[in-house]
Coordinates of C-alpha atoms and ligand atoms in Angstrom, one line a residue:
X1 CA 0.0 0.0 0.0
X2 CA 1.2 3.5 -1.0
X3 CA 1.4 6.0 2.6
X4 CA -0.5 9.3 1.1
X5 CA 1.2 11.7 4.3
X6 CA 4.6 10.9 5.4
X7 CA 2.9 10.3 9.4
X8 CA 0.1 7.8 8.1
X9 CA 2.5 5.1 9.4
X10 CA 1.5 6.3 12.9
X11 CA -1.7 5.0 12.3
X12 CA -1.1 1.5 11.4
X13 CA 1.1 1.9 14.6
X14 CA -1.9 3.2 16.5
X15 CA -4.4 0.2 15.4
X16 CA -1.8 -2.7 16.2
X17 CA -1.4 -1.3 19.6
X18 CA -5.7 -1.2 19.5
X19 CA -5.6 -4.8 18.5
X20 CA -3.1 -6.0 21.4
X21 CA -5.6 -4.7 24.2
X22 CA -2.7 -2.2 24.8
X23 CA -4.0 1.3 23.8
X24 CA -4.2 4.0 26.5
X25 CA -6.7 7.2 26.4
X26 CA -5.7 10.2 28.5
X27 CA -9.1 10.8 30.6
X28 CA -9.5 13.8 32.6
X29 CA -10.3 13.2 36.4
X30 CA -10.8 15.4 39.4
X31 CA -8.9 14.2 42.4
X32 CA -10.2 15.0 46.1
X33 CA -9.1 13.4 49.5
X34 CA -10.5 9.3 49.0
X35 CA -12.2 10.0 45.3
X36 CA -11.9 10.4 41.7
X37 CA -14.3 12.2 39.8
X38 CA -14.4 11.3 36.3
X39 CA -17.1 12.6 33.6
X40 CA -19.3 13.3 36.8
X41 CA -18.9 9.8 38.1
X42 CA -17.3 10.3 41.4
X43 CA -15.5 6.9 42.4
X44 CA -13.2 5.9 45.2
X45 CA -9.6 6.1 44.4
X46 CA -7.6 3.6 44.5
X47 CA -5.0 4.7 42.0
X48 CA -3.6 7.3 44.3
X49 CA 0.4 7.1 45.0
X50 CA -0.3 10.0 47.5
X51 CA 0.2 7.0 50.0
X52 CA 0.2 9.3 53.2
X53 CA -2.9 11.7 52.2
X54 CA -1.5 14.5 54.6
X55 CA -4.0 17.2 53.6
X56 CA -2.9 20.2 51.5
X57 CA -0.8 22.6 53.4
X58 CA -1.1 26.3 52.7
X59 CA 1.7 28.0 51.5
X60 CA 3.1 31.2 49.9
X61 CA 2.8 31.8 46.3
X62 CA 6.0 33.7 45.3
X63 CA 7.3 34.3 41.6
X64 CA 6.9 31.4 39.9
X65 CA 9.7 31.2 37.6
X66 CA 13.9 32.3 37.0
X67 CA 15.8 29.6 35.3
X68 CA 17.5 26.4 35.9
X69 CA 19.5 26.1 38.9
X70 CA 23.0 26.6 37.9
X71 CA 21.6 30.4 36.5
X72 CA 19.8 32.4 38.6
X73 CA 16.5 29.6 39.5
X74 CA 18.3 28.2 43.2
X75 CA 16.1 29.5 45.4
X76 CA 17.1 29.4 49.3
X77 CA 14.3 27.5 49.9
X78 CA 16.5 24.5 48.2
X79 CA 19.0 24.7 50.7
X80 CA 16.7 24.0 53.9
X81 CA 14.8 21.3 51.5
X82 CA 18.2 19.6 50.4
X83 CA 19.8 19.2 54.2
X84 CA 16.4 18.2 55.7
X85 CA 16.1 15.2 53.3
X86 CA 20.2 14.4 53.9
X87 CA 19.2 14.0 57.6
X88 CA 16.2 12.2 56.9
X89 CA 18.2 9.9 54.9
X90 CA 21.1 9.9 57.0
X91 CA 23.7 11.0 54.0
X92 CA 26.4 13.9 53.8
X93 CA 24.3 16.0 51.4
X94 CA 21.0 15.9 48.7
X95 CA 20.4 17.1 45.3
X96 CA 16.5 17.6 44.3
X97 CA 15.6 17.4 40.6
X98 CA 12.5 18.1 38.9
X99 CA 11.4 14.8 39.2
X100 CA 12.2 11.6 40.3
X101 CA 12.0 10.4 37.0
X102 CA 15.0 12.6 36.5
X103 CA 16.7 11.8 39.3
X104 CA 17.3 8.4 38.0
X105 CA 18.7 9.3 34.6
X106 CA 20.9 12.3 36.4
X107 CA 22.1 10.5 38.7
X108 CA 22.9 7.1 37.0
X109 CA 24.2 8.6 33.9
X110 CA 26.4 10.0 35.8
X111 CA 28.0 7.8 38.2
X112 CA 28.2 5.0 35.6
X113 CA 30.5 4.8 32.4
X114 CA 31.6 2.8 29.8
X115 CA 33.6 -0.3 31.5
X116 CA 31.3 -0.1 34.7
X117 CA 28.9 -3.0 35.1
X118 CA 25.3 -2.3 36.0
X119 CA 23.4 -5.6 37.6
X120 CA 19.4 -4.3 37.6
X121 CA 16.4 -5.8 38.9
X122 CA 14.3 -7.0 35.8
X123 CA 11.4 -5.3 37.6
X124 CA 13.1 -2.1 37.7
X125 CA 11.5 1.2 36.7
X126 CA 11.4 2.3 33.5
X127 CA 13.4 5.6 34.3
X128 CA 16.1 3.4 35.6
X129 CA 15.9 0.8 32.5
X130 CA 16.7 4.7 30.5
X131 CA 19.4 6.0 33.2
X132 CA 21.2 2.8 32.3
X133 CA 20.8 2.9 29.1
X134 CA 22.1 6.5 29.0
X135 CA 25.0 5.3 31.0
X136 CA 27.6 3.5 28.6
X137 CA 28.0 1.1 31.0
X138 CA 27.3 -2.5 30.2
X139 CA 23.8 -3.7 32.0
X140 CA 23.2 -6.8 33.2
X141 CA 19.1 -7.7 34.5
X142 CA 19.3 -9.7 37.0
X143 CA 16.1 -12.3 37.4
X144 CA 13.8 -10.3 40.1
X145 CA 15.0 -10.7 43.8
X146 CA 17.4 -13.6 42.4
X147 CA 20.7 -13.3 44.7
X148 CA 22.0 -16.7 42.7
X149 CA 21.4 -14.9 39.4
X150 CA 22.8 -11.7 40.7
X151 CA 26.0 -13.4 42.6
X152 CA 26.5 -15.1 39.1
X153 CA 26.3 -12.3 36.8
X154 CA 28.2 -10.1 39.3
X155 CA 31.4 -12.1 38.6
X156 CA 31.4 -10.8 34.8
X157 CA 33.9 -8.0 34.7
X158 CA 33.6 -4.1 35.5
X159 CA 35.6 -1.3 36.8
X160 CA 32.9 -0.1 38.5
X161 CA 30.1 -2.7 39.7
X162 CA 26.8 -1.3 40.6
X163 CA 24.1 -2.7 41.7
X164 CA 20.2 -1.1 41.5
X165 CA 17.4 -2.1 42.8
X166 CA 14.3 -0.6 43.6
X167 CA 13.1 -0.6 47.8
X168 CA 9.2 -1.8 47.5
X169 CA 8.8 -2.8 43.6
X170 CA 6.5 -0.2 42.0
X171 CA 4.1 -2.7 40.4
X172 CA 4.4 -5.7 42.6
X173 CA 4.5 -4.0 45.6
X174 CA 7.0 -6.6 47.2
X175 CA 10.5 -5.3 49.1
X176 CA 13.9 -5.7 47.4
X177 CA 16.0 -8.5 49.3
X178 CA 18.3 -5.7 50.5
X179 CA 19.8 -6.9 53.2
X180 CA 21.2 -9.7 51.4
X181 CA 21.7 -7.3 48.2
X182 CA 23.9 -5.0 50.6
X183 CA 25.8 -8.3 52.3
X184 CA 26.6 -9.5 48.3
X185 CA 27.1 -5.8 47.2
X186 CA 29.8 -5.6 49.8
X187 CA 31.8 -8.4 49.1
X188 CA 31.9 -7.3 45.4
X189 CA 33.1 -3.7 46.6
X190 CA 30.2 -2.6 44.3
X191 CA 28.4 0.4 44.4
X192 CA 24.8 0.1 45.8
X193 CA 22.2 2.4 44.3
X194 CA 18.1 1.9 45.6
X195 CA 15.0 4.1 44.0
X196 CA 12.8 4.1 46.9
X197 CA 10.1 6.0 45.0
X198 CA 7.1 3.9 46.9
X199 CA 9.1 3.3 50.3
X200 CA 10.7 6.8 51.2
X201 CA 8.1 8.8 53.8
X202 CA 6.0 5.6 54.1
X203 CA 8.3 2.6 55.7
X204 CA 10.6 2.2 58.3
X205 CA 11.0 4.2 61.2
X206 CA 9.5 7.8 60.9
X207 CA 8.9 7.1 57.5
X208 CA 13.1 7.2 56.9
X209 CA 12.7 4.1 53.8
X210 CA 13.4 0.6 52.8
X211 CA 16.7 0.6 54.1
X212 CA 15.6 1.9 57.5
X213 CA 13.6 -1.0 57.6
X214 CA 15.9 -3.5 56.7
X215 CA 18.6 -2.0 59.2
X216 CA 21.0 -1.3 55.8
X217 CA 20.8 2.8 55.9
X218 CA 24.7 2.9 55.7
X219 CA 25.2 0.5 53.7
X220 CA 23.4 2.4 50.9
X221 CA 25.7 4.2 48.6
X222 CA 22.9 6.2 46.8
X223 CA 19.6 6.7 47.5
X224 CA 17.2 8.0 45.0
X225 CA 13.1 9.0 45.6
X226 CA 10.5 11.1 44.9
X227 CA 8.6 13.9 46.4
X228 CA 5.3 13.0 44.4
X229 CA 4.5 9.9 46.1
X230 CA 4.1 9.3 49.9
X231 CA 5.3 13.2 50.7
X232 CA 2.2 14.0 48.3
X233 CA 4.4 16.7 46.9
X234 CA 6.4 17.5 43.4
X235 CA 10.0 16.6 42.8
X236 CA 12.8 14.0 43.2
X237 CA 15.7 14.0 44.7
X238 CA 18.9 11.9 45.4
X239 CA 20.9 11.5 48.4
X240 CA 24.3 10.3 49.1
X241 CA 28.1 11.7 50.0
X242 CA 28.9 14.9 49.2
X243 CA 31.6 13.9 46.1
X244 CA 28.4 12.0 44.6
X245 CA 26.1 15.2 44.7
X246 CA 29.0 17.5 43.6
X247 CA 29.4 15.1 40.3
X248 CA 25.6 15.1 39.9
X249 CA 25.8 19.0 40.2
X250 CA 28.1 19.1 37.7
X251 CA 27.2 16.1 35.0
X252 CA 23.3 15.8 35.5
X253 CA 21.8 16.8 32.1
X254 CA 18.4 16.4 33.8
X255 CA 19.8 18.7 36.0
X256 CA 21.9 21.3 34.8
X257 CA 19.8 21.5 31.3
X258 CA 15.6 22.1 33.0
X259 CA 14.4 24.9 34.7
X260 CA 14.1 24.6 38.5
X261 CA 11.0 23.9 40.3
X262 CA 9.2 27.0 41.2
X263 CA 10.3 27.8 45.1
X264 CA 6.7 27.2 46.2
X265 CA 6.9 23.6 45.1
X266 CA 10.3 23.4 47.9
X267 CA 8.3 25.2 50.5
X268 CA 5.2 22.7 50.0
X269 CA 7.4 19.6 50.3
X270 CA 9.4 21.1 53.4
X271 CA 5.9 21.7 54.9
X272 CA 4.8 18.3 54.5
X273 CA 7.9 16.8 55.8
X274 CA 7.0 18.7 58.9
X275 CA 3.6 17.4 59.1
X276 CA 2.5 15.0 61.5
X277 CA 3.0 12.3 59.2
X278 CA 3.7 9.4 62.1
X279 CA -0.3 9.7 62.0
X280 CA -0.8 9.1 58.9
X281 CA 1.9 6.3 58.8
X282 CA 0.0 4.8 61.2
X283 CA -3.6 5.2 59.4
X284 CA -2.4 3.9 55.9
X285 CA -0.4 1.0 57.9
X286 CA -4.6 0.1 59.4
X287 CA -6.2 0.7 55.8
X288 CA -3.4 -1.4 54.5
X289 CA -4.2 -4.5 57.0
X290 CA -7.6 -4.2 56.6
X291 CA -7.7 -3.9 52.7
X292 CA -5.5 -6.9 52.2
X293 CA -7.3 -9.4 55.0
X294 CA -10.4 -8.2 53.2
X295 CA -9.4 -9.1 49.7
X296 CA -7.8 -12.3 51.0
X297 CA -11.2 -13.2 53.1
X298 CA -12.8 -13.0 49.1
X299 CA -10.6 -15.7 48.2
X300 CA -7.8 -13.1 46.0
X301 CA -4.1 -14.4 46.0
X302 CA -2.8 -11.7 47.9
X303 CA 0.8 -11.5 48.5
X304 CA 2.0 -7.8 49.1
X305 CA 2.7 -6.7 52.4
X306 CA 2.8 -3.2 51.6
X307 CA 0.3 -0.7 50.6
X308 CA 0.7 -1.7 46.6
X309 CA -1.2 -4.9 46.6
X310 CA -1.4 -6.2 42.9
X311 CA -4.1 -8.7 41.8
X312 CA -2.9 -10.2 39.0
X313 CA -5.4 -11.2 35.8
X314 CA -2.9 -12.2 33.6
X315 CA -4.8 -11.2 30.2
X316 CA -4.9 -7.3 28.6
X317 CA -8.5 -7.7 27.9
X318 CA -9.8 -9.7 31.0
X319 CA -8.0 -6.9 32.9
X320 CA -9.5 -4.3 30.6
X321 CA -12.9 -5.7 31.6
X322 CA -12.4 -6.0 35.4
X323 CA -11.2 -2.8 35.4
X324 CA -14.4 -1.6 33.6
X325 CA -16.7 -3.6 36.2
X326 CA -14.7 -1.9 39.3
X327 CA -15.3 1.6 37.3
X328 CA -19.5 0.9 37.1
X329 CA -19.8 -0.1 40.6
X330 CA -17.5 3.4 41.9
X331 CA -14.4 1.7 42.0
X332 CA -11.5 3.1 40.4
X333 CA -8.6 0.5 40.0
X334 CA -6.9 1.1 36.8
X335 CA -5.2 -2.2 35.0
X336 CA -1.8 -2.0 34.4
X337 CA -1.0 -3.4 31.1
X338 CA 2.1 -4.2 28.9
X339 CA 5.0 -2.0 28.7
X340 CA 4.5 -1.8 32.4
X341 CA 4.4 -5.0 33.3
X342 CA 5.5 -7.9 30.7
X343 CA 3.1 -9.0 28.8
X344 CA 0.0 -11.4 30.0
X345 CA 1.0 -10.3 33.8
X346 CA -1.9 -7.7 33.5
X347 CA -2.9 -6.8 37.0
X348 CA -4.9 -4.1 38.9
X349 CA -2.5 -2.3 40.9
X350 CA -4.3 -0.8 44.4
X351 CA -2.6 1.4 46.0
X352 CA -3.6 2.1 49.6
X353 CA -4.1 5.6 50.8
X354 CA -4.2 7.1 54.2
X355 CA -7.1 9.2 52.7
X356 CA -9.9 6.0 53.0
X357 CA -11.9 5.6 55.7
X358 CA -13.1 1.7 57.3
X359 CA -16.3 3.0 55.2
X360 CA -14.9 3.3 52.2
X361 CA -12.7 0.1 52.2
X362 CA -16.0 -1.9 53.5
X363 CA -17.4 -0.5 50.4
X364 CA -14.4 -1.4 48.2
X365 CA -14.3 -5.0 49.5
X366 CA -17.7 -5.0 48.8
X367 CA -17.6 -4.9 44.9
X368 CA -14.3 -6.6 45.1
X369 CA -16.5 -9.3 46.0
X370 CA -19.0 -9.1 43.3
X371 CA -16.4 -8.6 40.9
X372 CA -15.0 -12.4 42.5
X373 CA -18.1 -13.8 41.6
X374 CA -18.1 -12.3 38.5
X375 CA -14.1 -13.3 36.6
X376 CA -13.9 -15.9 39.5
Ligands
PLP1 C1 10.2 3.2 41.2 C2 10.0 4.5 40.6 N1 11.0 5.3 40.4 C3 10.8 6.6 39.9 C4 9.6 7.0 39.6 C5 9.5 8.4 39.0 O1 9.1 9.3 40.0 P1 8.4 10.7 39.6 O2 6.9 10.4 39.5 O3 8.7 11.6 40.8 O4 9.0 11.1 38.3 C6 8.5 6.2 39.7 C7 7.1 6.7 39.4 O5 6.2 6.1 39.0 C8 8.7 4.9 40.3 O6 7.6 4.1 40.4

């Protein structure tokens, strides 16, 4: 067949993803406290990485733009933001970035190069797949939470040997086997790097991480997160010794190369730090109990222990249509599809929220259960 416009190709690209159960459609949503409303169906949400639901904090709207930091956009706000997460991580010094997103790919780009050896988790983030990518280094997957696979493919040879992992898998919702990742790590003399995106502000002891949790904290050479997920805010950052964020200053494209995050942004995510958030640790640790005994009562293989609990349907379309069921009985549990997860692991991902009440997950559990009787 003869293309008439030189972009028709996106088409036929377009209809093959259509046919694989694998097309997405931006849909506009309004987000408040527990619930979604979309197209004036309001639903319970339980898509929400805003784990701790600290409510919104008010804050000082100041000018809202300058440049990126390097110019003239380093706002002393960043200074009291960057030491306060340091100590929360217990590291020399912190760099935030944009995003979190860009966090990885600044901060792995550049502490890896060509001759290092990367070993990553083959459930790793996509923004880490990238950073790696972007790295030169040669990158080794390791099978998930394998220590065999990953003692075996750590004896291949590097200058530098790194080793990422995320802290609670974003789409499994499982913990990393750190503690024996940082015992193998440190035999190797390798580098240790963990994206704690869906651990930092949530586990371990006032909300200080995965490695908090698991007792490793110093054993972690650099610690990567975001501010958009159990803080509730906007950002990411990375935290580590202070040659690490001096090379990240200075190499970071996603740094050094994107404006800076308006100063308001900083001030929210330094408010929230300051919140009470041991309370609502302590409310999304109940929801999570009670969500997961619930779902388990139905008869659902449940086998998270953190507040991402995964059911797993296998199949685009069965997922497509579960998904559909949850959304006509006020349930919003969006399926999580290939690239996300690999293909035929389709899965509603729930994410628990401090934000629900006991109401709200009776209710949930409630057409959880009809939906059981209905896919079995
Ligand atoms: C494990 C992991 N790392 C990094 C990110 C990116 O974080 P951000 O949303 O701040 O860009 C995500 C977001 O989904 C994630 O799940």
């Amino acid at each position: 067949m003869i293309s008439k416009h030189k972009l028709d190709f996106i088409d036929s690209e377009l209809v093959k993803i259509k046919q694989n159960n694998l097309y997405r459609k931006l849909r506009y949503g309004k987000v408040e406290k527990a619930h979604i409303t979309i197209n004036g169906k309001k639903l319970l949400n339980l898509c929400s990485n805003d784990y701790l639901g600290i409510h919104p904090t008010k804050i000082q709207f100041k000018q809202l733009q300058s440049s990126s930091r390097l110019v003239s956009g380093n706002d002393e706000s960043y200074k009291k933001l960057e030491d306060t997460l340091a100590k929360h991580k217990s590291k020399q010094n912190s760099l935030v970035y944009p995003t979190g997103y860009m966090a990885n790919l600044g901060a792995i780009s550049s502490i890896a190069k060509r001759g290092d050896l990367i070993l990553s988790d083959e459930l790793n983030h996509a923004s880490i797949i990238e950073s790696c990518k972007l790295s030169d280094a040669k990158v080794l997957i390791y099978r998930h939470n394998d220590m065999q696979d990953l003692q075996k493919k750590l004896k291949q040879k590097g200058k530098n040997k790194i080793i990422i992992t995320e802290g609670i898998f974003s789409m499994d919702g499982d913990f990393s086997s750190l503690k024996q990742i940082t015992e193998i790590s440190e035999k190797a003399k390798a580098i240790t790097i963990i994206d704690d995106a869906h651990g930092d502000f949530v586990i371990g002891k006032d909300g200080k991480g995965t490695p908090n949790y698991f007792n490793v904290t110093k054993k972690i050479d650099l610690y990567i997160s975001s501010l958009s997920k159990g803080l509730g805010s906007f950002g990411g950052y990375v935290a580590s010794q202070n040659n690490v964020i001096d090379l990240c200053v200075n190499k970071s494209k996603s740094f050094i190369y994107t404006s800076a995050l308006p100063s308001f942004l900083i001030d929210y995510s330094l408010k929230r730090f300051e919140s009470n958030r041991e309370k609502q640790r302590k409310r999304l640790e109940k929801n999570t109990i009670q969500l997961s005994k619930g779902l388990k009562q139905i008869g659902y293989e449940i086998n998270s222990k953190t507040h991402i609990i995964p059911i797993i349907i296998g199949s685009e379309k069965l997922a497509m249509a579960f998904g559909k069921f949850l959304f006509s009985n006020g349930v919003f549990a969006q399926p999580i599809r290939y690239p996300t997860v690999p293909k035929n692991q389709a899965r509603l991902r729930i994410s628990v929220t401090a934000w629900l009440s006991k109401a709200d997950i009776e209710k949930t559990l409630e057409i959880f259960e009809k939906a059981h009787t209905k896919f079995g």
